[in-house]
Amino acid sequence: MRRNEFDIIKGIAIFLVVMGHILFYGIEGGSQTPLFRLIGTVHMPMFFFISGWWAMKVGTDGKVLAPNLWDRAVRLLTPAFVVSFLWYLYYPHSPVRMDELTYAGMMASKHKGGYWFPLTLFEITALYTLAVMLFRIRKGIITEVCVCLAIWGCTYIITAASPQWLQDCLILPPLRNHFPAFVMGAFAHRYSAGFRRLCQSNIVRTAAVVTLVVIALVFENGRSIKHFSFIYSIIGQPFIFSMAVLMMTVCGAWSARAAEDGKSHPFMRMWVYLGKRSFAIYLLHYFFLFRVPFGNVFLTSVRDAFVPTVIIASAAAAAVITVTLLADYIICRSDFLGFILAGNPLKRASKKQ
């Protein structure tokens, strides 16, 4: 039985994504809750970390291999553009509302109607490909780290020098903010033995917990500081690494125990399945978002208390994901529809001998 820690992490992350969208779109004032802010700092960095982990490939000669950009473009951009266009056609009939009135306006906006993630991931993969090409100048981890830091610095310069419309169109701020998480995942995979030893160290795990708490408090109480987004993009990197260590520790131990026993708990299998279908859930769940009846009244009555907010957002997210998975199952009966609507790899017909 293989280990599924990455699928578990992706499953948890996509559930948090839907919870966040329930709070943002489905409950008036939900985006002002502490839970929404916490979700916003956690879920997307995990996706980029895992994407970086799987992007790292090393050849037999020890050289880092560049990703296949054409394959990434087909897998990421095709469903993103197709589903976002269908979403544009459908959203006038949805309780979810967007400000953009045209498809071009939606895709020129910074959120891309919610479909910014595949585009940003492709841009980051392209930058990582450039980094891999530069790695060949001179072998060594110092060269690799310096190259990645230089590229990250260039994203700051380009973002600062670009007008707002260009930043929105090219999704430059998310590109700048999430590139480090992708690179962390790549390096964690390159030096996976050392990274896993870190995850098993009590000192490192304790330091990770302390780092998470301290930076979370800074984030919650320092948002009014001038240029805080820039400051957080710097100090947030230890937060992301600490979160990766803890997620790998918990989910890795859970997965390893199941692999040793030869069986897994149904609760674990649920998270694994959500992780395997995370991209399809991301693409399709917008069609099934709804406004939670009396949600704003509930949040006001409990004064944004954390636990009640978690309960109502989790219940609504579970309902949305259940319907989304049903739609995903129906769509994937066709390989072609599964490719353009759910992001499945397009199966190639086998040649007859």
mmCIF file of C-alpha atoms in Angstrom:
data_model
loop_
_atom_site.group_PDB
_atom_site.id
_atom_site.type_symbol
_atom_site.label_atom_id
_atom_site.label_comp_id
_atom_site.label_asym_id
_atom_site.label_seq_id
_atom_site.Cartn_x
_atom_site.Cartn_y
_atom_site.Cartn_z
ATOM 1 C CA MET A 1 0.000 0.000 0.000
ATOM 2 C CA ARG A 2 1.555 3.308 -1.103
ATOM 3 C CA ARG A 3 1.791 6.408 1.066
ATOM 4 C CA ASN A 4 -0.706 9.139 0.290
ATOM 5 C CA GLU A 5 0.403 12.082 2.414
ATOM 6 C CA PHE A 6 0.340 14.509 -0.514
ATOM 7 C CA ASP A 7 -3.177 13.498 -1.502
ATOM 8 C CA ILE A 8 -4.291 13.965 2.106
ATOM 9 C CA ILE A 9 -2.757 17.442 2.221
ATOM 10 C CA LYS A 10 -4.378 18.382 -1.095
ATOM 11 C CA GLY A 11 -7.705 17.024 0.156
ATOM 12 C CA ILE A 12 -7.549 19.164 3.280
ATOM 13 C CA ALA A 13 -6.434 22.178 1.232
ATOM 14 C CA ILE A 14 -9.277 21.919 -1.314
ATOM 15 C CA PHE A 15 -11.798 21.573 1.504
ATOM 16 C CA LEU A 16 -10.410 24.793 2.982
ATOM 17 C CA VAL A 17 -10.689 26.449 -0.456
ATOM 18 C CA VAL A 18 -14.408 25.662 -0.632
ATOM 19 C CA MET A 19 -14.898 26.741 2.989
ATOM 20 C CA GLY A 20 -13.243 30.055 2.156
ATOM 21 C CA HIS A 21 -15.497 30.573 -0.876
ATOM 22 C CA ILE A 22 -18.563 29.782 1.215
ATOM 23 C CA LEU A 23 -17.514 32.503 3.636
ATOM 24 C CA PHE A 24 -16.662 34.944 0.846
ATOM 25 C CA TYR A 25 -19.568 34.380 -1.524
ATOM 26 C CA GLY A 26 -22.209 32.628 0.568
ATOM 27 C CA ILE A 27 -22.283 34.578 3.830
ATOM 28 C CA GLU A 28 -22.452 38.336 4.038
ATOM 29 C CA GLY A 29 -19.578 39.504 6.200
ATOM 30 C CA GLY A 30 -17.963 36.049 6.115
ATOM 31 C CA SER A 31 -14.810 37.436 4.525
ATOM 32 C CA GLN A 32 -14.247 39.566 7.635
ATOM 33 C CA THR A 33 -14.075 36.610 10.003
ATOM 34 C CA PRO A 34 -10.839 35.317 11.590
ATOM 35 C CA LEU A 35 -11.499 31.909 10.003
ATOM 36 C CA PHE A 36 -11.505 33.383 6.492
ATOM 37 C CA ARG A 37 -8.208 35.163 7.119
ATOM 38 C CA LEU A 38 -6.683 31.964 8.534
ATOM 39 C CA ILE A 39 -7.806 29.917 5.528
ATOM 40 C CA GLY A 40 -6.375 32.528 3.191
ATOM 41 C CA THR A 41 -2.902 32.132 4.687
ATOM 42 C CA VAL A 42 -2.914 28.327 4.613
ATOM 43 C CA HIS A 43 -4.633 26.680 1.675
ATOM 44 C CA MET A 44 -2.979 28.033 -1.489
ATOM 45 C CA PRO A 45 0.651 27.847 -0.253
ATOM 46 C CA MET A 46 0.113 24.132 0.320
ATOM 47 C CA PHE A 47 -0.985 23.605 -3.286
ATOM 48 C CA PHE A 48 2.045 25.472 -4.601
ATOM 49 C CA PHE A 49 4.392 23.593 -2.250
ATOM 50 C CA ILE A 50 3.090 20.240 -3.481
ATOM 51 C CA SER A 51 3.207 21.420 -7.110
ATOM 52 C CA GLY A 52 6.854 22.351 -6.624
ATOM 53 C CA TRP A 53 7.561 18.980 -5.009
ATOM 54 C CA TRP A 54 6.278 17.084 -8.057
ATOM 55 C CA ALA A 55 7.897 19.509 -10.512
ATOM 56 C CA MET A 56 11.353 18.563 -9.224
ATOM 57 C CA LYS A 57 12.853 15.817 -11.376
ATOM 58 C CA VAL A 58 16.508 14.772 -11.335
ATOM 59 C CA GLY A 59 18.149 12.900 -14.197
ATOM 60 C CA THR A 60 20.525 9.967 -13.911
ATOM 61 C CA ASP A 61 23.440 12.385 -14.248
ATOM 62 C CA GLY A 62 22.284 14.314 -11.180
ATOM 63 C CA LYS A 63 21.072 17.354 -13.141
ATOM 64 C CA VAL A 64 17.677 18.887 -12.427
ATOM 65 C CA LEU A 65 15.282 18.313 -15.330
ATOM 66 C CA ALA A 66 13.071 21.099 -16.633
ATOM 67 C CA PRO A 67 9.289 20.532 -16.598
ATOM 68 C CA ASN A 68 7.456 19.935 -19.865
ATOM 69 C CA LEU A 69 5.866 23.363 -20.309
ATOM 70 C CA TRP A 70 3.701 22.282 -23.230
ATOM 71 C CA ASP A 71 2.200 19.466 -21.175
ATOM 72 C CA ARG A 72 1.633 21.852 -18.250
ATOM 73 C CA ALA A 73 -0.033 24.390 -20.557
ATOM 74 C CA VAL A 74 -2.388 21.781 -21.959
ATOM 75 C CA ARG A 75 -3.234 20.297 -18.560
ATOM 76 C CA LEU A 76 -3.671 23.594 -16.724
ATOM 77 C CA LEU A 77 -4.755 26.230 -19.217
ATOM 78 C CA THR A 78 -7.187 24.255 -21.384
ATOM 79 C CA PRO A 79 -9.652 23.404 -18.587
ATOM 80 C CA ALA A 80 -9.077 26.795 -16.936
ATOM 81 C CA PHE A 81 -10.178 28.731 -20.036
ATOM 82 C CA VAL A 82 -13.005 26.344 -20.967
ATOM 83 C CA VAL A 83 -14.531 26.135 -17.480
ATOM 84 C CA SER A 84 -14.057 29.854 -16.758
ATOM 85 C CA PHE A 85 -15.952 30.671 -19.981
ATOM 86 C CA LEU A 86 -18.780 28.325 -18.973
ATOM 87 C CA TRP A 87 -18.771 29.951 -15.546
ATOM 88 C CA TYR A 88 -19.032 33.374 -17.179
ATOM 89 C CA LEU A 89 -22.095 32.171 -19.096
ATOM 90 C CA TYR A 90 -23.647 30.617 -16.009
ATOM 91 C CA TYR A 91 -22.959 33.172 -13.291
ATOM 92 C CA PRO A 92 -25.953 35.473 -14.061
ATOM 93 C CA HIS A 93 -28.095 32.525 -12.908
ATOM 94 C CA SER A 94 -25.957 31.864 -9.828
ATOM 95 C CA PRO A 95 -26.322 33.462 -6.385
ATOM 96 C CA VAL A 96 -22.620 34.291 -6.701
ATOM 97 C CA ARG A 97 -22.011 37.666 -8.344
ATOM 98 C CA MET A 98 -18.924 39.193 -9.941
ATOM 99 C CA ASP A 99 -18.256 42.792 -10.978
ATOM 100 C CA GLU A 100 -16.916 41.972 -14.456
ATOM 101 C CA LEU A 101 -19.602 42.106 -17.158
ATOM 102 C CA THR A 102 -17.657 40.614 -20.064
ATOM 103 C CA TYR A 103 -15.473 37.539 -20.377
ATOM 104 C CA ALA A 104 -12.543 39.703 -21.434
ATOM 105 C CA GLY A 105 -13.112 41.914 -18.391
ATOM 106 C CA MET A 106 -13.296 38.879 -16.133
ATOM 107 C CA MET A 107 -10.044 37.420 -17.464
ATOM 108 C CA ALA A 108 -8.318 40.807 -17.250
ATOM 109 C CA SER A 109 -9.222 41.122 -13.575
ATOM 110 C CA LYS A 110 -6.850 39.966 -10.854
ATOM 111 C CA HIS A 111 -9.043 37.072 -9.709
ATOM 112 C CA LYS A 112 -9.974 35.843 -13.215
ATOM 113 C CA GLY A 113 -13.472 35.090 -11.977
ATOM 114 C CA GLY A 114 -11.905 32.744 -9.427
ATOM 115 C CA TYR A 115 -9.749 30.863 -11.950
ATOM 116 C CA TRP A 116 -6.436 32.576 -11.250
ATOM 117 C CA PHE A 117 -4.736 29.508 -9.747
ATOM 118 C CA PRO A 118 -4.043 27.450 -12.942
ATOM 119 C CA LEU A 119 -2.722 30.534 -14.721
ATOM 120 C CA THR A 120 -0.474 31.483 -11.818
ATOM 121 C CA LEU A 121 0.768 27.913 -11.449
ATOM 122 C CA PHE A 122 1.709 27.841 -15.135
ATOM 123 C CA GLU A 123 3.547 31.169 -14.850
ATOM 124 C CA ILE A 124 5.444 29.924 -11.793
ATOM 125 C CA THR A 125 6.295 26.679 -13.588
ATOM 126 C CA ALA A 126 7.663 28.738 -16.484
ATOM 127 C CA LEU A 127 9.852 30.737 -14.073
ATOM 128 C CA TYR A 128 10.999 27.504 -12.444
ATOM 129 C CA THR A 129 11.918 26.168 -15.896
ATOM 130 C CA LEU A 130 14.063 29.267 -16.407
ATOM 131 C CA ALA A 131 15.676 28.635 -13.028
ATOM 132 C CA VAL A 132 16.471 25.024 -13.983
ATOM 133 C CA MET A 133 18.176 26.227 -17.161
ATOM 134 C CA LEU A 134 20.289 28.612 -15.076
ATOM 135 C CA PHE A 135 21.147 25.823 -12.606
ATOM 136 C CA ARG A 136 23.321 24.303 -15.335
ATOM 137 C CA ILE A 137 25.744 27.226 -15.185
ATOM 138 C CA ARG A 138 27.294 25.767 -12.088
ATOM 139 C CA LYS A 139 26.261 22.823 -9.931
ATOM 140 C CA GLY A 140 25.584 23.245 -6.239
ATOM 141 C CA ILE A 141 22.846 24.183 -3.855
ATOM 142 C CA ILE A 142 24.276 27.682 -3.348
ATOM 143 C CA THR A 143 23.931 28.414 -7.067
ATOM 144 C CA GLU A 144 20.408 27.025 -7.119
ATOM 145 C CA VAL A 145 19.300 29.061 -4.103
ATOM 146 C CA CYS A 146 20.877 32.250 -5.478
ATOM 147 C CA VAL A 147 19.186 31.771 -8.851
ATOM 148 C CA CYS A 148 15.779 31.284 -7.228
ATOM 149 C CA LEU A 149 16.270 34.308 -4.956
ATOM 150 C CA ALA A 150 17.267 36.416 -7.965
ATOM 151 C CA ILE A 151 14.167 35.372 -9.905
ATOM 152 C CA TRP A 152 11.982 36.048 -6.866
ATOM 153 C CA GLY A 153 13.554 39.493 -6.534
ATOM 154 C CA CYS A 154 12.845 40.172 -10.215
ATOM 155 C CA THR A 155 9.157 39.406 -9.639
ATOM 156 C CA TYR A 156 9.096 42.190 -7.029
ATOM 157 C CA ILE A 157 10.784 44.641 -9.375
ATOM 158 C CA ILE A 158 8.521 43.778 -12.311
ATOM 159 C CA THR A 159 5.387 43.962 -10.162
ATOM 160 C CA ALA A 160 6.378 47.338 -8.700
ATOM 161 C CA ALA A 161 7.225 48.728 -12.146
ATOM 162 C CA SER A 162 4.013 47.519 -13.802
ATOM 163 C CA PRO A 163 0.759 49.511 -13.958
ATOM 164 C CA GLN A 164 -2.191 48.080 -12.066
ATOM 165 C CA TRP A 165 -3.975 46.812 -15.189
ATOM 166 C CA LEU A 166 -0.889 44.809 -16.192
ATOM 167 C CA GLN A 167 -0.482 43.426 -12.666
ATOM 168 C CA ASP A 168 -4.080 42.229 -12.770
ATOM 169 C CA CYS A 169 -3.874 40.848 -16.293
ATOM 170 C CA LEU A 170 -0.678 38.846 -15.668
ATOM 171 C CA ILE A 171 -1.553 38.012 -12.041
ATOM 172 C CA LEU A 172 1.800 39.394 -10.925
ATOM 173 C CA PRO A 173 1.159 39.728 -7.156
ATOM 174 C CA PRO A 174 0.137 36.043 -6.731
ATOM 175 C CA LEU A 175 3.083 35.056 -8.934
ATOM 176 C CA ARG A 176 5.413 37.012 -6.652
ATOM 177 C CA ASN A 177 3.794 35.752 -3.449
ATOM 178 C CA HIS A 178 3.596 32.027 -4.276
ATOM 179 C CA PHE A 179 6.842 31.454 -6.180
ATOM 180 C CA PRO A 180 8.773 30.805 -2.916
ATOM 181 C CA ALA A 181 6.312 28.096 -1.793
ATOM 182 C CA PHE A 182 6.739 26.332 -5.145
ATOM 183 C CA VAL A 183 10.534 26.509 -4.863
ATOM 184 C CA MET A 184 10.406 25.262 -1.252
ATOM 185 C CA GLY A 185 8.486 22.214 -2.456
ATOM 186 C CA ALA A 186 11.011 21.613 -5.233
ATOM 187 C CA PHE A 187 13.993 21.816 -2.871
ATOM 188 C CA ALA A 188 12.202 19.711 -0.243
ATOM 189 C CA HIS A 189 11.854 16.976 -2.863
ATOM 190 C CA ARG A 190 15.428 17.392 -4.136
ATOM 191 C CA TYR A 191 16.716 16.915 -0.602
ATOM 192 C CA SER A 192 13.806 14.784 0.601
ATOM 193 C CA ALA A 193 15.879 12.651 2.964
ATOM 194 C CA GLY A 194 17.034 15.712 4.886
ATOM 195 C CA PHE A 195 13.581 17.296 4.771
ATOM 196 C CA ARG A 196 11.956 14.177 6.210
ATOM 197 C CA ARG A 197 14.586 14.094 8.973
ATOM 198 C CA LEU A 198 13.628 17.684 9.797
ATOM 199 C CA CYS A 199 9.985 16.642 9.984
ATOM 200 C CA GLN A 200 10.921 13.904 12.476
ATOM 201 C CA SER A 201 12.880 16.235 14.757
ATOM 202 C CA ASN A 202 11.050 17.298 17.924
ATOM 203 C CA ILE A 203 13.057 20.520 18.048
ATOM 204 C CA VAL A 204 12.117 21.431 14.475
ATOM 205 C CA ARG A 205 8.450 20.588 15.027
ATOM 206 C CA THR A 206 8.359 22.686 18.190
ATOM 207 C CA ALA A 207 10.024 25.586 16.379
ATOM 208 C CA ALA A 208 7.509 25.206 13.543
ATOM 209 C CA VAL A 209 4.554 25.471 15.932
ATOM 210 C CA VAL A 210 6.031 28.540 17.644
ATOM 211 C CA THR A 211 6.747 30.160 14.258
ATOM 212 C CA LEU A 212 3.193 29.534 13.056
ATOM 213 C CA VAL A 213 1.653 31.053 16.172
ATOM 214 C CA VAL A 214 3.927 34.102 16.243
ATOM 215 C CA ILE A 215 3.534 34.964 12.548
ATOM 216 C CA ALA A 216 -0.230 34.298 12.670
ATOM 217 C CA LEU A 217 -0.513 36.812 15.531
ATOM 218 C CA VAL A 218 1.585 39.316 13.582
ATOM 219 C CA PHE A 219 -0.639 38.829 10.543
ATOM 220 C CA GLU A 220 -3.858 39.226 12.527
ATOM 221 C CA ASN A 221 -2.756 42.322 14.436
ATOM 222 C CA GLY A 222 -0.472 44.053 11.936
ATOM 223 C CA ARG A 223 -2.688 44.345 8.874
ATOM 224 C CA SER A 224 -3.130 48.094 9.380
ATOM 225 C CA ILE A 225 0.629 48.725 9.074
ATOM 226 C CA LYS A 226 1.677 50.549 5.910
ATOM 227 C CA HIS A 227 3.107 48.221 3.235
ATOM 228 C CA PHE A 228 2.105 45.245 5.374
ATOM 229 C CA SER A 229 1.436 43.047 2.325
ATOM 230 C CA PHE A 230 5.069 43.491 1.268
ATOM 231 C CA ILE A 231 6.319 42.844 4.805
ATOM 232 C CA TYR A 232 4.181 39.721 5.123
ATOM 233 C CA SER A 233 5.376 38.384 1.759
ATOM 234 C CA ILE A 234 8.840 38.279 3.343
ATOM 235 C CA ILE A 235 8.090 37.099 6.877
ATOM 236 C CA GLY A 236 5.428 34.743 5.573
ATOM 237 C CA GLN A 237 8.023 32.387 4.092
ATOM 238 C CA PRO A 238 9.021 30.869 7.478
ATOM 239 C CA PHE A 239 5.274 30.489 8.102
ATOM 240 C CA ILE A 240 4.859 28.490 4.878
ATOM 241 C CA PHE A 241 7.901 26.303 5.587
ATOM 242 C CA SER A 242 6.730 25.647 9.151
ATOM 243 C CA MET A 243 3.277 24.753 7.890
ATOM 244 C CA ALA A 244 4.788 22.366 5.331
ATOM 245 C CA VAL A 245 6.846 20.664 8.062
ATOM 246 C CA LEU A 246 3.803 20.151 10.289
ATOM 247 C CA MET A 247 1.527 18.994 7.473
ATOM 248 C CA MET A 248 4.134 16.508 6.273
ATOM 249 C CA THR A 249 4.665 15.348 9.859
ATOM 250 C CA VAL A 250 0.999 14.717 10.620
ATOM 251 C CA CYS A 251 -0.171 13.462 7.225
ATOM 252 C CA GLY A 252 3.056 11.519 6.640
ATOM 253 C CA ALA A 253 2.705 9.663 9.929
ATOM 254 C CA TRP A 254 -0.953 8.972 9.224
ATOM 255 C CA SER A 255 -0.183 7.648 5.738
ATOM 256 C CA ALA A 256 2.830 5.623 6.883
ATOM 257 C CA ARG A 257 0.794 3.927 9.611
ATOM 258 C CA ALA A 258 -1.875 2.974 7.079
ATOM 259 C CA ALA A 259 0.800 1.649 4.689
ATOM 260 C CA GLU A 260 2.312 -0.506 7.443
ATOM 261 C CA ASP A 261 -1.085 -1.898 8.491
ATOM 262 C CA GLY A 262 -2.091 -2.537 4.882
ATOM 263 C CA LYS A 263 -5.404 -0.752 5.346
ATOM 264 C CA SER A 264 -6.660 2.795 5.788
ATOM 265 C CA HIS A 265 -9.441 4.382 7.798
ATOM 266 C CA PRO A 266 -12.503 5.568 5.818
ATOM 267 C CA PHE A 267 -11.850 9.100 7.046
ATOM 268 C CA MET A 268 -8.356 8.952 5.576
ATOM 269 C CA ARG A 269 -9.664 7.516 2.309
ATOM 270 C CA MET A 270 -12.047 10.466 2.078
ATOM 271 C CA TRP A 271 -9.190 12.991 2.249
ATOM 272 C CA VAL A 272 -7.137 10.957 -0.217
ATOM 273 C CA TYR A 273 -10.024 10.929 -2.695
ATOM 274 C CA LEU A 274 -10.595 14.671 -2.278
ATOM 275 C CA GLY A 275 -6.885 15.192 -2.915
ATOM 276 C CA LYS A 276 -6.917 13.099 -6.078
ATOM 277 C CA ARG A 277 -9.904 15.065 -7.396
ATOM 278 C CA SER A 278 -8.782 18.439 -6.011
ATOM 279 C CA PHE A 279 -8.244 20.109 -9.397
ATOM 280 C CA ALA A 280 -11.651 18.965 -10.647
ATOM 281 C CA ILE A 281 -13.264 20.235 -7.439
ATOM 282 C CA TYR A 282 -11.494 23.564 -7.851
ATOM 283 C CA LEU A 283 -12.687 23.932 -11.443
ATOM 284 C CA LEU A 284 -16.315 22.905 -10.890
ATOM 285 C CA HIS A 285 -17.315 23.938 -7.379
ATOM 286 C CA TYR A 286 -18.140 27.550 -8.300
ATOM 287 C CA PHE A 287 -21.234 26.313 -10.148
ATOM 288 C CA PHE A 288 -22.646 24.884 -6.918
ATOM 289 C CA LEU A 289 -21.881 27.644 -4.422
ATOM 290 C CA PHE A 290 -24.935 29.026 -2.649
ATOM 291 C CA ARG A 291 -25.843 31.673 -0.149
ATOM 292 C CA VAL A 292 -26.217 30.205 3.321
ATOM 293 C CA PRO A 293 -29.694 31.075 4.668
ATOM 294 C CA PHE A 294 -29.439 33.431 7.636
ATOM 295 C CA GLY A 295 -25.657 32.990 7.575
ATOM 296 C CA ASN A 296 -24.916 36.657 8.238
ATOM 297 C CA VAL A 297 -27.486 36.720 11.051
ATOM 298 C CA PHE A 298 -25.834 33.656 12.578
ATOM 299 C CA LEU A 299 -22.343 35.159 12.393
ATOM 300 C CA THR A 300 -23.585 38.419 13.893
ATOM 301 C CA SER A 301 -25.321 36.608 16.723
ATOM 302 C CA VAL A 302 -22.203 34.652 17.693
ATOM 303 C CA ARG A 303 -19.966 37.703 17.089
ATOM 304 C CA ASP A 304 -17.744 35.883 14.621
ATOM 305 C CA ALA A 305 -16.871 33.190 17.158
ATOM 306 C CA PHE A 306 -14.336 30.815 15.615
ATOM 307 C CA VAL A 307 -15.861 27.395 16.336
ATOM 308 C CA PRO A 308 -19.443 28.194 15.202
ATOM 309 C CA THR A 309 -18.039 29.741 12.028
ATOM 310 C CA VAL A 310 -16.030 26.565 11.359
ATOM 311 C CA ILE A 311 -19.152 24.430 11.827
ATOM 312 C CA ILE A 312 -21.402 26.371 9.456
ATOM 313 C CA ALA A 313 -18.695 26.821 6.789
ATOM 314 C CA SER A 314 -17.688 23.125 6.984
ATOM 315 C CA ALA A 315 -21.270 21.910 6.627
ATOM 316 C CA ALA A 316 -21.897 24.139 3.605
ATOM 317 C CA ALA A 317 -18.552 23.176 2.041
ATOM 318 C CA ALA A 318 -19.323 19.467 2.488
ATOM 319 C CA ALA A 319 -22.634 19.944 0.661
ATOM 320 C CA VAL A 320 -20.966 21.831 -2.211
ATOM 321 C CA ILE A 321 -18.170 19.270 -2.568
ATOM 322 C CA THR A 322 -20.631 16.352 -2.542
ATOM 323 C CA VAL A 323 -22.607 17.791 -5.462
ATOM 324 C CA THR A 324 -19.383 18.788 -7.231
ATOM 325 C CA LEU A 325 -18.020 15.234 -7.004
ATOM 326 C CA LEU A 326 -21.279 13.887 -8.404
ATOM 327 C CA ALA A 327 -20.952 16.253 -11.373
ATOM 328 C CA ASP A 328 -17.296 15.272 -11.718
ATOM 329 C CA TYR A 329 -18.234 11.586 -11.807
ATOM 330 C CA ILE A 330 -20.792 12.162 -14.561
ATOM 331 C CA ILE A 331 -18.455 14.378 -16.602
ATOM 332 C CA CYS A 332 -15.585 11.908 -16.395
ATOM 333 C CA ARG A 333 -17.635 9.153 -18.044
ATOM 334 C CA SER A 334 -16.309 10.875 -21.174
ATOM 335 C CA ASP A 335 -12.525 11.099 -21.455
ATOM 336 C CA PHE A 336 -12.749 14.268 -23.536
ATOM 337 C CA LEU A 337 -15.139 16.050 -21.167
ATOM 338 C CA GLY A 338 -13.044 14.884 -18.245
ATOM 339 C CA PHE A 339 -10.051 16.531 -19.909
ATOM 340 C CA ILE A 340 -11.588 19.921 -20.763
ATOM 341 C CA LEU A 341 -13.851 20.259 -17.704
ATOM 342 C CA ALA A 342 -12.120 18.370 -14.888
ATOM 343 C CA GLY A 343 -8.436 18.571 -15.839
ATOM 344 C CA ASN A 344 -7.947 14.834 -16.325
ATOM 345 C CA PRO A 345 -5.038 13.752 -18.540
ATOM 346 C CA LEU A 346 -6.267 12.951 -22.022
ATOM 347 C CA LYS A 347 -5.850 9.255 -22.620
ATOM 348 C CA ARG A 348 -4.098 8.276 -25.810
ATOM 349 C CA ALA A 349 -5.491 5.450 -27.842
ATOM 350 C CA SER A 350 -3.209 2.446 -27.713
ATOM 351 C CA LYS A 351 -1.864 1.204 -31.025
ATOM 352 C CA LYS A 352 -3.011 -2.220 -32.100
ATOM 353 C CA GLN A 353 -0.248 -4.643 -32.691
#
